[in-house]
XYZ file of C-alpha atoms in Angstrom:
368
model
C 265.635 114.980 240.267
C 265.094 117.874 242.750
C 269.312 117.907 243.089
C 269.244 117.901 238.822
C 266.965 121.461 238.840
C 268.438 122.902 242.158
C 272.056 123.447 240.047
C 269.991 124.127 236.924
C 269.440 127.610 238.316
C 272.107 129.775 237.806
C 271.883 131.929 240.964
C 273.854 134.691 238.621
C 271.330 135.109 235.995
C 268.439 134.913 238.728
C 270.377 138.039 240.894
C 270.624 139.741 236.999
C 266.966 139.202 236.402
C 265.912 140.679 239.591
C 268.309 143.496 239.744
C 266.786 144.613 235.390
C 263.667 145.340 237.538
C 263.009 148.931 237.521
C 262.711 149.746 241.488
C 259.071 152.134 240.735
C 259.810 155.128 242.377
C 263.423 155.803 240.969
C 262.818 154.533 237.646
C 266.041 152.977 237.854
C 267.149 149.119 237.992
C 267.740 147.758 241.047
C 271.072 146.804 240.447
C 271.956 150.249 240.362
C 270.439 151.355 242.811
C 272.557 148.324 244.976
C 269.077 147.240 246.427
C 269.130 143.330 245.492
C 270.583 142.263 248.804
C 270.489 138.257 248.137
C 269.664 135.458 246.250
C 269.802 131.905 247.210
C 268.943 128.504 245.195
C 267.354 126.188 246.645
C 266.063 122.305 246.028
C 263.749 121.886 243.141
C 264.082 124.817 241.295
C 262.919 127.150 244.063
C 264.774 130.527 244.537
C 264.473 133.339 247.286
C 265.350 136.622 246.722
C 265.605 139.739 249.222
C 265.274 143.266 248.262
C 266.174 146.641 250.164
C 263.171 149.180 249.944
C 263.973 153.000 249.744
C 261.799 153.485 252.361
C 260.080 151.243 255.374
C 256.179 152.659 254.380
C 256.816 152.105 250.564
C 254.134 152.934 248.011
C 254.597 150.512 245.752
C 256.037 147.487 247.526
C 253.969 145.149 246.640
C 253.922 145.690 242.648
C 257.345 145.355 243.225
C 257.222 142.304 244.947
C 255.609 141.068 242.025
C 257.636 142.228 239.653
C 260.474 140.706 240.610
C 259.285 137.662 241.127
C 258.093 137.312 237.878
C 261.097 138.668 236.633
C 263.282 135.710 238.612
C 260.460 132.796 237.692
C 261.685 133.539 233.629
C 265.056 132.315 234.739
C 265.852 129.083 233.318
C 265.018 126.215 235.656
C 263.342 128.028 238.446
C 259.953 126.674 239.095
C 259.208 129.001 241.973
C 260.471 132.496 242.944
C 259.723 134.314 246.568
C 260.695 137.533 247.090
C 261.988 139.076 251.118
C 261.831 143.055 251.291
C 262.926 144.787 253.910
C 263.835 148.363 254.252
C 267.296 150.050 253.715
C 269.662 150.363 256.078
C 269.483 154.177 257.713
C 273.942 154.295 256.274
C 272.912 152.749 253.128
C 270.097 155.190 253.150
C 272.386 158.027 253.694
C 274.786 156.590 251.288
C 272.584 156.019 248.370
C 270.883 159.362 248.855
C 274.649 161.102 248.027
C 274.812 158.693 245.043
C 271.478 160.136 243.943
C 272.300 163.754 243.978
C 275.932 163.647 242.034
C 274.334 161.435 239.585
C 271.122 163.633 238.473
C 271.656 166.428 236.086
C 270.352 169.777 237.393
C 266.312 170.434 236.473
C 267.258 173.952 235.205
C 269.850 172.272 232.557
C 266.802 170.106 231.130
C 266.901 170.753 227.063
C 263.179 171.863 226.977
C 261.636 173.999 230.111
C 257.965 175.604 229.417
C 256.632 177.872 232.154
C 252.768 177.306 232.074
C 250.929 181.123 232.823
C 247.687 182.095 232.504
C 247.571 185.451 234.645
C 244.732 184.597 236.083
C 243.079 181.404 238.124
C 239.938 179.603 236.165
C 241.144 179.185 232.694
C 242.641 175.513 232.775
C 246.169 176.080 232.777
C 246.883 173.083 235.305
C 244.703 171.229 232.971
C 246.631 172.218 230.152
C 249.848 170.960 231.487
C 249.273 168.075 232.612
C 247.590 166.589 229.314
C 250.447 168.099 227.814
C 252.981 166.484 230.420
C 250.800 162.852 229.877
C 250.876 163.558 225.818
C 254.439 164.095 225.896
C 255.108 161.011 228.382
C 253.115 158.273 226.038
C 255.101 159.430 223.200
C 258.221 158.445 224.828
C 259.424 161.443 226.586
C 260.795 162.046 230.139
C 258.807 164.106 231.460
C 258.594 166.284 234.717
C 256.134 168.561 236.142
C 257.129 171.038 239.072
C 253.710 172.100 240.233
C 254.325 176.123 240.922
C 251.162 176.905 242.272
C 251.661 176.943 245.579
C 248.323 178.016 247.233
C 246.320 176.585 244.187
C 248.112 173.682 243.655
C 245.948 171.137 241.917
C 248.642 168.450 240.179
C 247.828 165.628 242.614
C 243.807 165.655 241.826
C 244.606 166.083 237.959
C 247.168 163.144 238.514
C 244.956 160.823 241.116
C 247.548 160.688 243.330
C 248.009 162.133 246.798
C 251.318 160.925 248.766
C 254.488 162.148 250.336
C 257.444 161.909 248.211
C 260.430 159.065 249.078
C 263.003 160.943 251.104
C 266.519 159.219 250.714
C 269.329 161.569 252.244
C 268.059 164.647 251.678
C 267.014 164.027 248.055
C 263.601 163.799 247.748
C 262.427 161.580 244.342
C 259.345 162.761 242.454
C 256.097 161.016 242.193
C 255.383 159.430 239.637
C 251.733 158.680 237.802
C 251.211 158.384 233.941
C 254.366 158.027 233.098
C 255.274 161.536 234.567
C 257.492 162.697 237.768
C 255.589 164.892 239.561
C 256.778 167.210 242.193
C 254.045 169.866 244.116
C 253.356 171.198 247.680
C 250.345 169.005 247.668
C 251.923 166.100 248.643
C 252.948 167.317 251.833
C 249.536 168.887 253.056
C 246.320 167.652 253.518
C 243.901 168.062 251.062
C 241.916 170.668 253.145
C 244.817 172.336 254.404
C 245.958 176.145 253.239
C 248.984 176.992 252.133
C 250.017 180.158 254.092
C 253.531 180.727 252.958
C 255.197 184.182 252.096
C 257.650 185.202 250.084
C 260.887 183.545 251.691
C 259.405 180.721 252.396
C 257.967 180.223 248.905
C 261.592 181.039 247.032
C 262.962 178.085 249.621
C 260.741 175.959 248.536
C 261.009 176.331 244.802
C 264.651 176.095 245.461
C 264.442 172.698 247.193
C 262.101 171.111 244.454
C 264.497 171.736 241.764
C 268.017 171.240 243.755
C 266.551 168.588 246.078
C 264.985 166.563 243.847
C 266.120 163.878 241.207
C 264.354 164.363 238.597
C 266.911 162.242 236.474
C 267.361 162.611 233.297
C 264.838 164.813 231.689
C 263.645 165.512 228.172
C 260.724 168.215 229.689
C 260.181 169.677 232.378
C 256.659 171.831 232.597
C 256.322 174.577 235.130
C 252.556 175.099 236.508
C 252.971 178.731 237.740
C 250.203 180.419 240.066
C 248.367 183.049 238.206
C 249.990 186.623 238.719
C 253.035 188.190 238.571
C 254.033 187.563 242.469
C 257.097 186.284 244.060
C 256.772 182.982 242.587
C 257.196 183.715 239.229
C 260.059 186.466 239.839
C 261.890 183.315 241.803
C 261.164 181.052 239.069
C 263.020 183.503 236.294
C 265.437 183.244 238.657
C 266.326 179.932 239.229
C 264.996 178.632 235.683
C 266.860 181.189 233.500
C 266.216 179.058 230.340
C 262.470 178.511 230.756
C 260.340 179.641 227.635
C 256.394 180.831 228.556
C 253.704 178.948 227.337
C 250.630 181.893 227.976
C 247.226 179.754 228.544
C 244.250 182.026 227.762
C 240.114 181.596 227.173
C 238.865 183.551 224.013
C 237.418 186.011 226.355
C 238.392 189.537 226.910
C 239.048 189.829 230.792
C 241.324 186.679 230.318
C 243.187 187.561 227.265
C 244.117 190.899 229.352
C 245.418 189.725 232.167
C 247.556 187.149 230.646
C 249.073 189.691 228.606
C 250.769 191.064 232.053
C 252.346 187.517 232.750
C 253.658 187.945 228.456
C 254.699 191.867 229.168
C 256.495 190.380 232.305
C 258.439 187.472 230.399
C 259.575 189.793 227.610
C 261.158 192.311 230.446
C 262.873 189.942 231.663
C 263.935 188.348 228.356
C 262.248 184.827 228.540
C 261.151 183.632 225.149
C 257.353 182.937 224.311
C 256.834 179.714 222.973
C 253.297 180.161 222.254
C 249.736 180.636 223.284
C 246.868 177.946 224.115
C 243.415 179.057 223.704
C 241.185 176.574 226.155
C 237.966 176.778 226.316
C 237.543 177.788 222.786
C 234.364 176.345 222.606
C 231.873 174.123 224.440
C 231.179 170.753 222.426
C 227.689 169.705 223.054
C 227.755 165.892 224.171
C 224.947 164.623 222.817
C 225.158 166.357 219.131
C 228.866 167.057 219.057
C 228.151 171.093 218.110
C 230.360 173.794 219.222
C 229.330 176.793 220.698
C 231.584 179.695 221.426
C 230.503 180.057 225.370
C 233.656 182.790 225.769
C 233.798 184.604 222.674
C 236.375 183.990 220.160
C 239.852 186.099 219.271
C 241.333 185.778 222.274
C 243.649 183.590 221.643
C 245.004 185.443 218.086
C 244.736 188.762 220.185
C 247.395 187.695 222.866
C 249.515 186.211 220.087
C 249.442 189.155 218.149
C 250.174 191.233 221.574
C 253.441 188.490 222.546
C 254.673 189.020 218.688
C 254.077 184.986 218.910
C 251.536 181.803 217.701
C 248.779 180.240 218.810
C 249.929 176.680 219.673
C 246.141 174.826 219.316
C 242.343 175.730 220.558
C 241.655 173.178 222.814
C 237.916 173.003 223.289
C 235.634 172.525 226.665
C 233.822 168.607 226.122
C 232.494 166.618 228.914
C 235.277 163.909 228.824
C 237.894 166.701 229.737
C 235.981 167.521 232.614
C 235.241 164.075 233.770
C 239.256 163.227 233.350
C 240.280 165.914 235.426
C 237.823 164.391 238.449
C 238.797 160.922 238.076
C 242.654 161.759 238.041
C 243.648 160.394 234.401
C 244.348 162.892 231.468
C 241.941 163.057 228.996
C 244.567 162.330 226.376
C 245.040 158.701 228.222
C 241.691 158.154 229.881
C 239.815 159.168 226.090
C 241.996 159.927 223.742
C 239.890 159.965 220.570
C 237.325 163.450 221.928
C 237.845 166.260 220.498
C 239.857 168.078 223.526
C 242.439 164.941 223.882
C 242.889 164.569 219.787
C 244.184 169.037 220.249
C 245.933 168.286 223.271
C 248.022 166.066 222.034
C 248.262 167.532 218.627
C 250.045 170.738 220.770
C 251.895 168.332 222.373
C 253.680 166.924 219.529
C 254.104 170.479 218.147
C 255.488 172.144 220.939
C 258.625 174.892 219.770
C 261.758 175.042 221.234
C 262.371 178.469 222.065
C 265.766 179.521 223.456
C 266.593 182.902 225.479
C 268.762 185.407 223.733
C 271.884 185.419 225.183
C 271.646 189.113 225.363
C 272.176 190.474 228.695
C 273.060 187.606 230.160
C 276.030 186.478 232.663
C 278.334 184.322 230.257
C 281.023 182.450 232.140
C 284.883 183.487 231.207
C 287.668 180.642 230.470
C 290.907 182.147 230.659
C 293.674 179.687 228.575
């Protein structure tokens, strides 16, 4: 009987099952990635499979452990499935990591880039994007997130997660968390640990995060910018041409005029303005559900006005946003029905595509 279900197993279909499984950090199939190494069959029904890991200190070997093994134990006839890992060879390393970078498209080609700015630091920008990243991800989107903000960079807390990026042959893979591939300069510092770069250092390092990472295939990709109009920024219009701003603002005054720098800025250099968030619009009382308008109101229709542009949504301040940011989950996963996650991923879904005038820009020559 034990002979009867050891040939019962196809050791094919078990080495197809196990190579679907999406290896976690990639977000590609194993099989692609050439990292199911090999399956045997064995007397009643049992089946061992071994699996390269990207890396020796992997973050998520043991959900994927799991998930191939219960990937193999669906196979017809197998009655138990173990699963070996062990980590890449340092030449397959090396080899894989060239595979990597000629197979992912540039970040700057991505169809929709949106440059977060606020001007200033304090108004929720960071916030803002990465509800809108999470929105755009649970409605089937690829989504990225290239956390800009060097010195104030604040994507891991907002995201709950805190860990050096895979490194595979000079192509570092983003981390991922709700759905979204996340790349910032927290992941490489403590979390009490200053950022004291300068200007060189900082263009370097924006270069490297969207040429030395693969991002994949992208249908977004959100740009958290530092407030100001510093050497970041100027390097990002550089190297992300066809970025479009998205100008985050509070209804009050002093906010609303300093983001209209970052919108003067983008228009000088020709970068279209997709539109303008209002957060904070107003504080929702949690225990009656009133709104009071703690900044002021107009803001948000004042910068609009100012950018010749619309205001995108008025997101307003509730206790669930707050508490969302602190626990690492986006409000519009963690609760979406409040009042700040039902806007945020109303703007979400509503987001314009707004392309750069090819007007004074470098167009490439084919002579026939």
């Amino acid at each position: 009987m034990s002979m009867l279900a050891a040939r019962s197993v196809d050791a094919g279909e078990a080495r197809a099952a196990a190579g679907a499984v999406l290896e976690p950090e990639a977000g590609v199939p194993l099989a692609d990635l050439g990292l199911v190494d090999d399956v045997s069959v064995h007397p009643g029904g049992r089946v061992r499979v071994r699996v390269h890991l990207l890396t020796r200190d992997h973050p998520s070997a043991d959900a994927l452990a799991e998930a191939v093994r219960a990937a193999v134990s669906k196979v017809s006839g197998v009655r138990r499935a173990s699963v070996d890992l062990a980590p890449l060879p340092e030449r397959a390393r090396a080899e894989l990591g060239d595979r990597l970078r000629a197979g992912s498209p540039p970040a700057g080609r991505t169809p929709r880039i949106y440059a977060v700015a606020s001007g200033k630091g304090g108004v929720g920008k960071s916030t803002i994007t990465a509800n809108l990243a999470a929105a755009l991800a649970a409605a089937g989107q690829r989504v990225g997130v290239l956390d800009a903000d060097v010195w104030g960079y604040s994507v891991p807390q907002l995201f709950g997660v805190r860990r050096s990026p895979i490194a595979i042959g000079g192509v570092m893979l983003p981390v991922r968390a709700h759905g979204v591939r996340l790349m910032s300069t927290g992941f490489f510092v403590s979390e009490d640990q200053p950022v004291v770069w300068r200007g060189p250092m900082l263009h370097k390092a924006l270069e490297q995060f969207l040429a030395d990472v693969c991002w994949g295939e992208l249908d977004v990709l959100l740009l958290d910018l530092p407030p100001g109009t510093g050497d970041i920024t100027l390097s990002l219009l550089e190297l992300v041409p066809d970025a479009a701003l998205l100008a985050v603002t509070t209804p009050q005054a002093a906010a609303r005029a300093v983001a209209a720098r970052v919108v003067r800025m983008a228009r000088d250099a020709r970068m279209p303005v997709a539109g303008v968030v209002e957060n904070m619009s107003a504080a929702v009382c949690a225990h009656c559900g009133d709104s009071t308008p703690l900044f002021g109101e107009g803001g948000g229709d004042a910068l609009a006005e100012q950018a010749g542009t619309e205001v995108l949504g008025r997101v307003p301040l509730d206790l669930p946003l707050r508490e969302a940011g602190d626990e690492g989950v986006p409000v519009v996963l963690r609760s979406p029905g409040v009042p700040s996650a039902v806007e945020l991923t109303r703007i979400a879904a509503t987001l314009p595509v707004a392309r750069r005038s090819l007007l004074g820009r470098s167009l490439p020559l084919m002579v026939r």
